[in-house]
Tab-separated table of C-alpha atoms in Angstrom:
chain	number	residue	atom	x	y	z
H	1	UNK	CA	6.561	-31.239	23.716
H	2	UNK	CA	8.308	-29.787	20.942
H	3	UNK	CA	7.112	-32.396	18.103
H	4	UNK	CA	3.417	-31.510	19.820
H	5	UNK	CA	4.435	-27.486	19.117
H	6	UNK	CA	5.482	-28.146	15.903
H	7	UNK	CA	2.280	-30.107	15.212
H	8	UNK	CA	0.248	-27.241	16.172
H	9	UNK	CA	2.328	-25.005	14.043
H	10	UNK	CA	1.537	-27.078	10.904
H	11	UNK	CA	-2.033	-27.442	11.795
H	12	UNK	CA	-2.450	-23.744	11.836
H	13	UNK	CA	-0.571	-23.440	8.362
H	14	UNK	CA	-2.634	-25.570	7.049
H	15	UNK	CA	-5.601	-23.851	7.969
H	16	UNK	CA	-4.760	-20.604	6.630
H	17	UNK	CA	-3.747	-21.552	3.183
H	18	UNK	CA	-7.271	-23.488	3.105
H	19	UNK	CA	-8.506	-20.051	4.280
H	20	UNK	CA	-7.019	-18.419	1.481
H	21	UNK	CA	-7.874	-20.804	-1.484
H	22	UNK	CA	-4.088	-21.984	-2.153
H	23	UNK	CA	-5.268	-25.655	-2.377
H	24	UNK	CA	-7.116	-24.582	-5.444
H	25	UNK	CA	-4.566	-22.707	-7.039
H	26	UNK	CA	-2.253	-25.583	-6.182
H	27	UNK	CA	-4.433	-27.959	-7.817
H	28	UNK	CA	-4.914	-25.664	-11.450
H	29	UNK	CA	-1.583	-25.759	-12.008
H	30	UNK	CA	-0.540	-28.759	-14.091
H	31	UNK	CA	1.254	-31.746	-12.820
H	32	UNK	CA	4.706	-31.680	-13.649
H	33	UNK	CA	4.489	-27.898	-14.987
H	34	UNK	CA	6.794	-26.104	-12.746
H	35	UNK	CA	8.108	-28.922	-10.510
H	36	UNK	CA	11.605	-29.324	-11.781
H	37	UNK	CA	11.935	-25.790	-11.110
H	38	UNK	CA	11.339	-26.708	-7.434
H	39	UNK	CA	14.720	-27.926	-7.162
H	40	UNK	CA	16.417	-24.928	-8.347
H	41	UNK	CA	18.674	-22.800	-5.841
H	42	UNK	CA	17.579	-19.714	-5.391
H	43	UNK	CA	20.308	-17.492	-7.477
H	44	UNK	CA	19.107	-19.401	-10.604
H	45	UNK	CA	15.527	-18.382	-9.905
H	46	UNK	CA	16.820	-14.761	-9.765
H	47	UNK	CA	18.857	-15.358	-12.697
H	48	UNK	CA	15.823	-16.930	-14.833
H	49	UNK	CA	13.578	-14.439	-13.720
H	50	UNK	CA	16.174	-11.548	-14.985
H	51	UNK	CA	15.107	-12.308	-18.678
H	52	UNK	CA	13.823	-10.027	-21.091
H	53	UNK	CA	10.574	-9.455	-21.792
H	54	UNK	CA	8.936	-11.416	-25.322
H	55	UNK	CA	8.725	-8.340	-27.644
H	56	UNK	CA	7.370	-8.770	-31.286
H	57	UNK	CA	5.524	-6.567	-34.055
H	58	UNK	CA	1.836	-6.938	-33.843
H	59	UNK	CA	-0.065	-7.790	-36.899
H	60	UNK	CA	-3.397	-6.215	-38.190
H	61	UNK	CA	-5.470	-9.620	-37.725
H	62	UNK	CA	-3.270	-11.412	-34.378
H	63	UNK	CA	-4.004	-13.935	-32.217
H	64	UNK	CA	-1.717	-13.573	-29.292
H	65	UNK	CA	-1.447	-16.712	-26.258
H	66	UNK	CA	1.995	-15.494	-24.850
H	67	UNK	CA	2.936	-12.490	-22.244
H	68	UNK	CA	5.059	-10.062	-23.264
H	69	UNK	CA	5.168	-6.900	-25.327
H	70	UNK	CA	3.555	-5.820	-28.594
H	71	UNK	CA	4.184	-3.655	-30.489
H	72	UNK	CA	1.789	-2.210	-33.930
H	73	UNK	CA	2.790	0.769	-36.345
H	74	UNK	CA	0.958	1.190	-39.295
H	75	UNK	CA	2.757	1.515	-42.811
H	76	UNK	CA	-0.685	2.308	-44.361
H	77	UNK	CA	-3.993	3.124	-43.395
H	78	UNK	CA	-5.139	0.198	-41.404
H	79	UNK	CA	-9.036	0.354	-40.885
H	80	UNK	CA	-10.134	-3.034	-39.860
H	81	UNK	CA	-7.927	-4.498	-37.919
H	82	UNK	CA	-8.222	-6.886	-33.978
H	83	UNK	CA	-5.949	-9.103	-32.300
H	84	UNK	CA	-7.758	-11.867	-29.991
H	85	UNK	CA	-5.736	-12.905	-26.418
H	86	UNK	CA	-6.130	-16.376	-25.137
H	87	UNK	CA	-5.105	-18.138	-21.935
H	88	UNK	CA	-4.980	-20.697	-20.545
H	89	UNK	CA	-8.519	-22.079	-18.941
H	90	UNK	CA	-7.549	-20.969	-15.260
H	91	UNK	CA	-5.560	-17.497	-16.225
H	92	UNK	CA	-6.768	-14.256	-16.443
H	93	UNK	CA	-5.555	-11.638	-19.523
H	94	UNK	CA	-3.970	-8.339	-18.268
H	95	UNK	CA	-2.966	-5.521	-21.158
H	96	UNK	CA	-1.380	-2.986	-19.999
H	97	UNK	CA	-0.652	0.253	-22.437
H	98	UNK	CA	3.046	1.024	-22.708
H	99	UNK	CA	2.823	3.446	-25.715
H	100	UNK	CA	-0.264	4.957	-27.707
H	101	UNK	CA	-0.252	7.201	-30.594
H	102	UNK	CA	-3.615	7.849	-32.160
H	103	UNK	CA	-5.376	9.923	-33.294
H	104	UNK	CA	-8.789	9.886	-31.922
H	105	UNK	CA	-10.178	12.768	-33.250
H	106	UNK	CA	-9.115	11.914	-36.728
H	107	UNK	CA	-10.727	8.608	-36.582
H	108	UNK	CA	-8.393	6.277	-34.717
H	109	UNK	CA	-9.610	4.076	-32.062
H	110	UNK	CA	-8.293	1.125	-30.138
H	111	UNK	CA	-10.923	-0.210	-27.921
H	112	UNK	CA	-10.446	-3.464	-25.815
H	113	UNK	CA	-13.475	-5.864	-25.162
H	114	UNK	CA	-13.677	-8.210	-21.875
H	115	UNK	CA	-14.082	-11.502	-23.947
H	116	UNK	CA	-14.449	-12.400	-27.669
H	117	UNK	CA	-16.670	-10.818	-30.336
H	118	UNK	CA	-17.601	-12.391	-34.144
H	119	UNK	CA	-20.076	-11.826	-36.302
H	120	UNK	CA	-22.128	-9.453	-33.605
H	121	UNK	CA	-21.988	-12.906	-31.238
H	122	UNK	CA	-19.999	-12.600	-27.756
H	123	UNK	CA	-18.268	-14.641	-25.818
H	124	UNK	CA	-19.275	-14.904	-22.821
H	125	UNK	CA	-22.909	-13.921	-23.810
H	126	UNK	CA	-24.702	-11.282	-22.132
H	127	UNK	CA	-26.361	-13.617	-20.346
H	128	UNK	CA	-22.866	-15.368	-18.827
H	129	UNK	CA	-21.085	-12.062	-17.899
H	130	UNK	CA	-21.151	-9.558	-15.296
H	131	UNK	CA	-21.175	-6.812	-17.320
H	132	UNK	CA	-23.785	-5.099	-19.895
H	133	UNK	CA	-22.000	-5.003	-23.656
H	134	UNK	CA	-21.463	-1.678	-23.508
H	135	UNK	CA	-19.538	-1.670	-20.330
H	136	UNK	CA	-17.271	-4.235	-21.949
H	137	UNK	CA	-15.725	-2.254	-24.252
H	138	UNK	CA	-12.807	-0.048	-22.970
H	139	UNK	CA	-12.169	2.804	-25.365
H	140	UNK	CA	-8.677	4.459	-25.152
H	141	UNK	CA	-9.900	7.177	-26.766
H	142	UNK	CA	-12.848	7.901	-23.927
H	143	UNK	CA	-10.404	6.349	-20.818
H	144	UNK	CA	-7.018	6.378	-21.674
H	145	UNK	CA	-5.997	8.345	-19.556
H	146	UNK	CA	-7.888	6.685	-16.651
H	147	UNK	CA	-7.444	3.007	-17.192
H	148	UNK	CA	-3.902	1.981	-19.168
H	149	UNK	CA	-4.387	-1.760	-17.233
H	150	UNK	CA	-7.340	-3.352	-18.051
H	151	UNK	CA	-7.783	-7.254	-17.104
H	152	UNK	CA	-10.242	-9.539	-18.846
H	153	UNK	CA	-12.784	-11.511	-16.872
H	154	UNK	CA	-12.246	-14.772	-17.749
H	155	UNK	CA	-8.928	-16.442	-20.473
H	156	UNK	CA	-10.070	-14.243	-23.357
H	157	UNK	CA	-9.912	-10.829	-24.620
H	158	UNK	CA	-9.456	-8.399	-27.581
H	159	UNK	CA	-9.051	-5.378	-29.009
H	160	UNK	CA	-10.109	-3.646	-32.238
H	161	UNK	CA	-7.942	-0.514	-33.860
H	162	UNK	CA	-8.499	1.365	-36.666
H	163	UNK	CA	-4.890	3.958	-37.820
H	164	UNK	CA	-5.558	5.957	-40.404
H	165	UNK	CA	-1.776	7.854	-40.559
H	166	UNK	CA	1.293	5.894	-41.601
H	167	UNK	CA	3.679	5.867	-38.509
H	168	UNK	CA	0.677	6.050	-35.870
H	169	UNK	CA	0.649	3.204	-33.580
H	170	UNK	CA	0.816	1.829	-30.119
H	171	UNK	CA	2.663	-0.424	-27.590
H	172	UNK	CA	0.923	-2.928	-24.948
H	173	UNK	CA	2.066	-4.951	-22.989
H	174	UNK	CA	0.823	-8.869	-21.822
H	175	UNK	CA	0.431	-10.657	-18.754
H	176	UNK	CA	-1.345	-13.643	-17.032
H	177	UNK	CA	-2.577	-13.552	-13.881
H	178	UNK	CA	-4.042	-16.716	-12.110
H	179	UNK	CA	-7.826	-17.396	-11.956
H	180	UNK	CA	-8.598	-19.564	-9.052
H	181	UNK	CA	-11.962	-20.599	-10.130
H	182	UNK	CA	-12.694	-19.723	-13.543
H	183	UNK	CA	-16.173	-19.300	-14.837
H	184	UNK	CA	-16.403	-18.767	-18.594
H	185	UNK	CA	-13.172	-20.691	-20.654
H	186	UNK	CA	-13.003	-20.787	-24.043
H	187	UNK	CA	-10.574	-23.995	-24.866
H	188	UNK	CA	-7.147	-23.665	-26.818
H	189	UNK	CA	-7.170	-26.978	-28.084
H	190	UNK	CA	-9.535	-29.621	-28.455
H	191	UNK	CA	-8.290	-32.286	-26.587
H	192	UNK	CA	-7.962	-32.434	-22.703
H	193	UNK	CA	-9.788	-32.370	-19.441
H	194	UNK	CA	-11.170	-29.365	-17.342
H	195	UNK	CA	-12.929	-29.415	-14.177
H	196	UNK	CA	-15.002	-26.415	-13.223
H	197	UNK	CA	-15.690	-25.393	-9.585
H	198	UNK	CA	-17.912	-22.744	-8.714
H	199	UNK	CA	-17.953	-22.494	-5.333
H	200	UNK	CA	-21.194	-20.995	-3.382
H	201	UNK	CA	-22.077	-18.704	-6.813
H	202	UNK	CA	-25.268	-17.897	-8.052
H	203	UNK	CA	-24.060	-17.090	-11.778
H	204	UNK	CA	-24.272	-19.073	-15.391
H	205	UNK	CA	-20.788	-20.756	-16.439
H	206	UNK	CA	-19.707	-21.670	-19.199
H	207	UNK	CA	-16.848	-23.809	-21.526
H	208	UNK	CA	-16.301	-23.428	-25.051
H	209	UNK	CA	-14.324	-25.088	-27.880
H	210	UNK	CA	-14.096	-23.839	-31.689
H	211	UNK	CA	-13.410	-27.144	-32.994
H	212	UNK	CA	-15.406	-30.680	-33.633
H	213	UNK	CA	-15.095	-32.001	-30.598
H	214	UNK	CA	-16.369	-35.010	-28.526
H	215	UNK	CA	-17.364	-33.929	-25.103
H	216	UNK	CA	-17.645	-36.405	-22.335
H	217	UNK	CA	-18.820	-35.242	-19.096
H	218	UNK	CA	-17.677	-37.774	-16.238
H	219	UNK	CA	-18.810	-36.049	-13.105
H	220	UNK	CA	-21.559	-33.126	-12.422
H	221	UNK	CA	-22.400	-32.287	-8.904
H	222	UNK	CA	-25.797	-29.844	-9.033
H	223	UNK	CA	-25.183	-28.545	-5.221
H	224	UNK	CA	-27.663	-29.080	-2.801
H	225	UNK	CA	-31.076	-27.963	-1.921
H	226	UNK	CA	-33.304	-28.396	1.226
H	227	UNK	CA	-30.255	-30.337	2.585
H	228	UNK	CA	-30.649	-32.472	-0.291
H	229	UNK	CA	-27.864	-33.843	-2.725
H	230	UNK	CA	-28.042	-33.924	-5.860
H	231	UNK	CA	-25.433	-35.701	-8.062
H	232	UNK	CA	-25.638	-36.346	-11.341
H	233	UNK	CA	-23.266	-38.484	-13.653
H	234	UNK	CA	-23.800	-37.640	-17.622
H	235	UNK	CA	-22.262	-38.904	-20.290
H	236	UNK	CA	-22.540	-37.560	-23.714
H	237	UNK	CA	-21.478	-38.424	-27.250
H	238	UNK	CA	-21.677	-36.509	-30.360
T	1	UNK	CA	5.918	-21.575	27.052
T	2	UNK	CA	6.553	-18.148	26.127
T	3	UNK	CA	8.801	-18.541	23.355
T	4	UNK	CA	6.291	-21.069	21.666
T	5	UNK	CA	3.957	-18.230	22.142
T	6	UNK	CA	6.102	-15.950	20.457
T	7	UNK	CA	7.123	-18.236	17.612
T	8	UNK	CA	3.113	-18.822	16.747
T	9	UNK	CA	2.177	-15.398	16.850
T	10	UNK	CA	5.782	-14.653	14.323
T	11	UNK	CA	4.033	-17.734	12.462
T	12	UNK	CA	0.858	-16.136	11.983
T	13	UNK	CA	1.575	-12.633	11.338
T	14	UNK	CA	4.276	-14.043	8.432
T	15	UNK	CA	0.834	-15.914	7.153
T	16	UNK	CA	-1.423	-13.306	7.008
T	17	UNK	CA	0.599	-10.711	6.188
T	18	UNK	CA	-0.095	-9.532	2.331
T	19	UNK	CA	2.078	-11.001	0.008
T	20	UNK	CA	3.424	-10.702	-3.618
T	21	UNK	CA	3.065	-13.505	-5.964
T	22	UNK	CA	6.111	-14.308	-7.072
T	23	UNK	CA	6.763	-15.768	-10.908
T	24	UNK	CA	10.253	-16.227	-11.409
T	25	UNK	CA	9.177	-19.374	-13.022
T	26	UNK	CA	6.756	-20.767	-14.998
T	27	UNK	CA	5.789	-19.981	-18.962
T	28	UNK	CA	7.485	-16.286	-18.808
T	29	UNK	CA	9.186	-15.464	-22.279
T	30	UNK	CA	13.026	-16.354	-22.429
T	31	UNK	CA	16.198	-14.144	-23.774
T	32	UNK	CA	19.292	-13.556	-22.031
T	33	UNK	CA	19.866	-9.697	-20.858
T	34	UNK	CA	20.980	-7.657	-23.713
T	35	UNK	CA	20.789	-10.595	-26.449
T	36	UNK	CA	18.236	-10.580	-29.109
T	37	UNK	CA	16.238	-13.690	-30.088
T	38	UNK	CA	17.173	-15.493	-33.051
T	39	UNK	CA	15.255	-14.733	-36.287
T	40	UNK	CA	14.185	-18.107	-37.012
T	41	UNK	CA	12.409	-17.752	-33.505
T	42	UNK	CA	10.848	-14.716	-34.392
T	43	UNK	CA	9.557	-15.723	-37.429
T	44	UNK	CA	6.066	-17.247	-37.591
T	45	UNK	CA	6.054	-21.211	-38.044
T	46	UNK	CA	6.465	-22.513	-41.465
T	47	UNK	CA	3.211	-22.181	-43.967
T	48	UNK	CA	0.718	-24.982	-43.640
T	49	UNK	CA	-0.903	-25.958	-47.460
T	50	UNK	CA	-4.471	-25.494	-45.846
T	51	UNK	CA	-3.282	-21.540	-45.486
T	52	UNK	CA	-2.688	-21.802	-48.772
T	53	UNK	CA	-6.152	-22.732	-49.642
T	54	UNK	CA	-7.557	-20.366	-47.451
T	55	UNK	CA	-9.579	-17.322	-48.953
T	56	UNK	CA	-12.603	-16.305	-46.724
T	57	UNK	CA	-12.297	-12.850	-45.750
T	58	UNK	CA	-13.131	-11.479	-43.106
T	59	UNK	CA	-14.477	-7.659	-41.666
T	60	UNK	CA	-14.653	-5.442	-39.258
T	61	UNK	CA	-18.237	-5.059	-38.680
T	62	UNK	CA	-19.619	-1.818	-37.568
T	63	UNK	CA	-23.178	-3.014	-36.933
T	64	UNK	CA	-25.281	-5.854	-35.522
T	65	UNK	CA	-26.786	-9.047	-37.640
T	66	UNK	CA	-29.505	-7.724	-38.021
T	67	UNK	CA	-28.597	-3.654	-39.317
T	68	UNK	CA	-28.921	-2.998	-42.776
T	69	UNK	CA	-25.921	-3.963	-45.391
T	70	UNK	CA	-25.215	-0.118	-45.578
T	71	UNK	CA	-24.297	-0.214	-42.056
T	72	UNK	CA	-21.410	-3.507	-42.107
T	73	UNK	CA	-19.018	-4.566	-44.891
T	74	UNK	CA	-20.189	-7.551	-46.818
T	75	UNK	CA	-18.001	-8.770	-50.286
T	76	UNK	CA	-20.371	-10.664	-52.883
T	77	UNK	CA	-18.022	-13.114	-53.369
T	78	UNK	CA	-15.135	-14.790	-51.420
T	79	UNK	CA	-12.149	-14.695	-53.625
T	80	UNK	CA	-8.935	-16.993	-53.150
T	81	UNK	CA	-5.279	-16.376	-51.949
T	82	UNK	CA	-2.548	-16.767	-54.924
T	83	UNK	CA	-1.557	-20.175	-55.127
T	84	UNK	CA	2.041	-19.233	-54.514
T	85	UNK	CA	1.024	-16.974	-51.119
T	86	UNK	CA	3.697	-17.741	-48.034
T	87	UNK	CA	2.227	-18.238	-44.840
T	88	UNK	CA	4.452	-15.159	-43.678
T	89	UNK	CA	2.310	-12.883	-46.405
T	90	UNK	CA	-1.041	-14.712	-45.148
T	91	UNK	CA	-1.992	-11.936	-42.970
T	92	UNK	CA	-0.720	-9.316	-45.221
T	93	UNK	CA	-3.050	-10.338	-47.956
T	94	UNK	CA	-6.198	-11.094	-45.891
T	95	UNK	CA	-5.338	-7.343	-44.979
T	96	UNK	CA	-5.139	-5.774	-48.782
T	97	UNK	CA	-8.992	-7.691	-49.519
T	98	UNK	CA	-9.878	-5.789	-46.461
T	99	UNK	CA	-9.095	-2.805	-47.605
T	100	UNK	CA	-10.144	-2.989	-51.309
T	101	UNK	CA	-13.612	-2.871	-49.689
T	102	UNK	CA	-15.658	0.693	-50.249
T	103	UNK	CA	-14.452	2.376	-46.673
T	104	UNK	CA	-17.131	3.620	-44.487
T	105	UNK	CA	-16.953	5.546	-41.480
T	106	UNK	CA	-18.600	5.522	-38.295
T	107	UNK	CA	-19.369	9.203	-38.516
T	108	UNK	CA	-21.464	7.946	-41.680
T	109	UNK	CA	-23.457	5.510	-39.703
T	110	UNK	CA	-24.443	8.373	-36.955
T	111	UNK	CA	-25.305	10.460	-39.728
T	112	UNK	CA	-29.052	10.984	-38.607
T	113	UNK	CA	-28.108	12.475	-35.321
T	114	UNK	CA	-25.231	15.521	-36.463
T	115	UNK	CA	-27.954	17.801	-36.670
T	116	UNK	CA	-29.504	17.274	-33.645
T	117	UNK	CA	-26.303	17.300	-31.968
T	118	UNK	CA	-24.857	20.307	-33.429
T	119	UNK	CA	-25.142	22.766	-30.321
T	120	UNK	CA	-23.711	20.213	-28.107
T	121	UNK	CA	-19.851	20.549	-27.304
T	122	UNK	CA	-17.692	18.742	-29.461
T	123	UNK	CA	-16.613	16.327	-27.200
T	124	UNK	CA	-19.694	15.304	-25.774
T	125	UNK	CA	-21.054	14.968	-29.676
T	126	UNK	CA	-18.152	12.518	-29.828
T	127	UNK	CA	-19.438	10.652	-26.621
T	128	UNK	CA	-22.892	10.802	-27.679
T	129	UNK	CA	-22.164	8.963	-31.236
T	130	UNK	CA	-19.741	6.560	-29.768
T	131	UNK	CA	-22.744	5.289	-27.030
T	132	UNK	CA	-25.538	5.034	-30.091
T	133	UNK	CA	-22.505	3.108	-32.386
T	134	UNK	CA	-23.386	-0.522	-32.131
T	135	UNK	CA	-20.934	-2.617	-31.184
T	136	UNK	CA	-17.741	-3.471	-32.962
T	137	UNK	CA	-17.202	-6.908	-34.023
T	138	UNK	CA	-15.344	-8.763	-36.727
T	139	UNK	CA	-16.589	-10.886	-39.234
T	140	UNK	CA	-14.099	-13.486	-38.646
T	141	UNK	CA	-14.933	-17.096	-39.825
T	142	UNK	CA	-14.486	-19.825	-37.332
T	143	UNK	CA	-12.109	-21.555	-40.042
T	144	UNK	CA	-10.061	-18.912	-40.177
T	145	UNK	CA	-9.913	-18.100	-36.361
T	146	UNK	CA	-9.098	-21.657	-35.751
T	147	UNK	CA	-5.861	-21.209	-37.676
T	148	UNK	CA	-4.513	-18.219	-35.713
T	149	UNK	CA	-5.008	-19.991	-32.900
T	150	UNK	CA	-2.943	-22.617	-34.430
T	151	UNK	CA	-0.276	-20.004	-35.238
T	152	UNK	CA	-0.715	-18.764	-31.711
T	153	UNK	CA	0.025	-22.388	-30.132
T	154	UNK	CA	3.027	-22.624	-32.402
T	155	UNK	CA	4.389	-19.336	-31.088
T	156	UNK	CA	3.571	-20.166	-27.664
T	157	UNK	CA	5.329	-23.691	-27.966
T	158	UNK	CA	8.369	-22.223	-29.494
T	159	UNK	CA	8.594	-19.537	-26.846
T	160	UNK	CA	8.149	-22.603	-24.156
T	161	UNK	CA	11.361	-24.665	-26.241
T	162	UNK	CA	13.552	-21.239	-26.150
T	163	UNK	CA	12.893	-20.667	-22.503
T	164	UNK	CA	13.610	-24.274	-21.606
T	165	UNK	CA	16.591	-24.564	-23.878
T	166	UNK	CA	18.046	-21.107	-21.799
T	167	UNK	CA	17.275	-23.374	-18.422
T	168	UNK	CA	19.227	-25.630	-19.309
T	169	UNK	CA	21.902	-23.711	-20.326
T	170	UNK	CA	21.740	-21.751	-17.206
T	171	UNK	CA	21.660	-25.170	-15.216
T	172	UNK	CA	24.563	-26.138	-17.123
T	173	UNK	CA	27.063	-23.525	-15.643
């Protein structure tokens, strides 16, 4: 009786973290990424999670693919300046204002856009993304006061600032949140695997590297239509 | 019967009951309370020779592809970094050929529209010139981008070496 109770018990675990997509989030994580940390009591956990926050300066041209806290001042007139965030593929890019001092009617700005921007071209394209371009920039000088978290939509974001007084500058913080099924990923670095699963989503996806690359794709399932399924195997080489 | 009853309803209010994700562990930046990081881990990695030969520059671009040069910064020529440039002064002179270019403002490229817009409040002006702006990008070459990243990975890596070299201190107790 009480192995049957404690089978029902496990059954009805089970269920609810399928309910809730923890399988998936389970499976993003990387094998051997945070297991040894499994066997740790929990006082060291406490103790490990006590730590300071990463603080650094930020520079006028950045690329930042750690959390923690940033920190820009301008000794001169800086007019053209952007630091790009990156994640990994199945993480999310939170930036949360700590400290701003701008001046917005002098000139200053310090927008935030939900992706990647070079040359006029956008990652994700308009096409890929929920949003219209517009909405995709976050201007502190329109909303700061409004919205001092903003998260991306997919592993990449940015800002842009322009300080025109000496001693101006701001503080934002950086954190990663998980993405259980990402849609649009730009890459790190140009080796490794990534499976995609867009689950019951009528919306274009995409994957991007910014390096010369070989792309192999091993397994592409199309769905299903008029109870039909369609599978397709590919295999490309460049 | 009824404590088995009890026990699975305990079970699934504990389950559905909202929850906070907890990341004590995982790639969170390292440093014991009150102790600063070392320099060395501060500082950016050591200077690769390719940043060396580096010299495409790179702008903020105030207009779309296809706007007119008067509206984006352009240089005629790329120039080249000094030979002798550090990694650690890579950014800092990629900055300075930035800003030897002839400034121009976005009030400059609204230009057209101030007199229309004069009898509007200021504030709404400002709104108003900020929706017709196109949008801000930067004229960033991949090469270039590529290489940040690089330093990014570095940083990243380093950051992942410091926090597991504090585990195992903290094991080690």
């Amino acid at each position: 009786m009480a192995s049957a109770f404690r089978l029902q018990c496990h059954c009805i675990l089970i269920f609810l973290a399928a309910l809730k997509g923890e399988t998936r989030y389970l499976e993003a994580r990387g094998a051997g990424e945070d297991e040894p940390f499994l066997l740790l009591s929990a006082d060291l956990k406490r103790e490990l999670s006590g730590r300071q926050l990463y603080h650094r300066a930020l520079r006028c041209i950045d690329m930042l693919s750690v959390e923690g806290q940033f920190t820009f001042t301008a000794e001169q007139p800086q007019l053209h300046c952007a630091a790009f965030f990156i994640g990994d593929p199945e993480e999310l890019i939170t930036i949360d204002y700590d400290f701003v001092h701008i001046d917005c009617q002098g000139g200053d700005f310090l927008k935030v856009f939900d992706g990647w921007i070079l040359k006029g071209e956008k990652f994700p394209s308009s096409l890929d993304h929920p949003l219209p371009t517009s909405e995709r920039y976050i201007d502190f000088c329109e909303s700061g006061n409004i919205r001092r978290s903003i998260r991306s939509s997919q592993n990449v974001a940015m800002i842009f600032f322009r300080i025109h007084e000496p001693g101006n500058g701001f503080t934002f913080t950086i954190k990663k949140n998980a993405n259980l099924f990402p849609c649009n990923v730009i890459s790190q670095t140009p080796t490794g695997t990534f499976t995609m699963v867009i689950p019951h989503q009528h919306r274009n996806c995409s994957f991007s590297i910014i390096y010369p690359v070989v792309i192999k794709i091993s397994d592409l399932i199309l769905g299903h239509l008029n109870s039909l399924h369609f599978k397709v195997s590919c295999l490309f080489v460049s | 019967m009824k404590l088995q009853l009890l026990v699975s309803t305990g079970i699934l209010l504990v389950a559905l009951l909202p929850y906070h994700e907890c990341r004590a562990l995982g790639k969170s930046p390292p440093a014991a309370a009150g102790a600063p990081l070392p320099p060395d881990f501060l500082q950016p990695p050591p200077s690769l020779p390719v940043l060396l030969r580096m010299g495409e520059e790179y702008f903020l671009r105030l207009g779309n592809l296809n706007k007119s040069p008067a509206a984006s910064f352009f240089a005629s020529s790329s120039s080249r970094l000094p030979p002798g440039a550090p990694a650690t002064n890579f950014f800092r002179a990629a900055v300075q050929q930035l800003q030897q270019l002839p400034e121009r403002s976005l009030e400059s490229a609204a230009g057209p529209g101030e007199g229309e817009a004069e009898s509007l409040p200021r504030e709404a002006m400002e709104r108003e010139k900020r929706s017709e702006e196109p949008p801000i990008s930067l004229d960033l070459t991949f090469h270039l981008l590529r290489e940040v990243l690089e330093m990014a990975r570095a940083e990243q890596l380093a950051q992942q070496a410091h926090s597991n070299r504090k585990l195992m201190e903290i094991i080690g107790k």
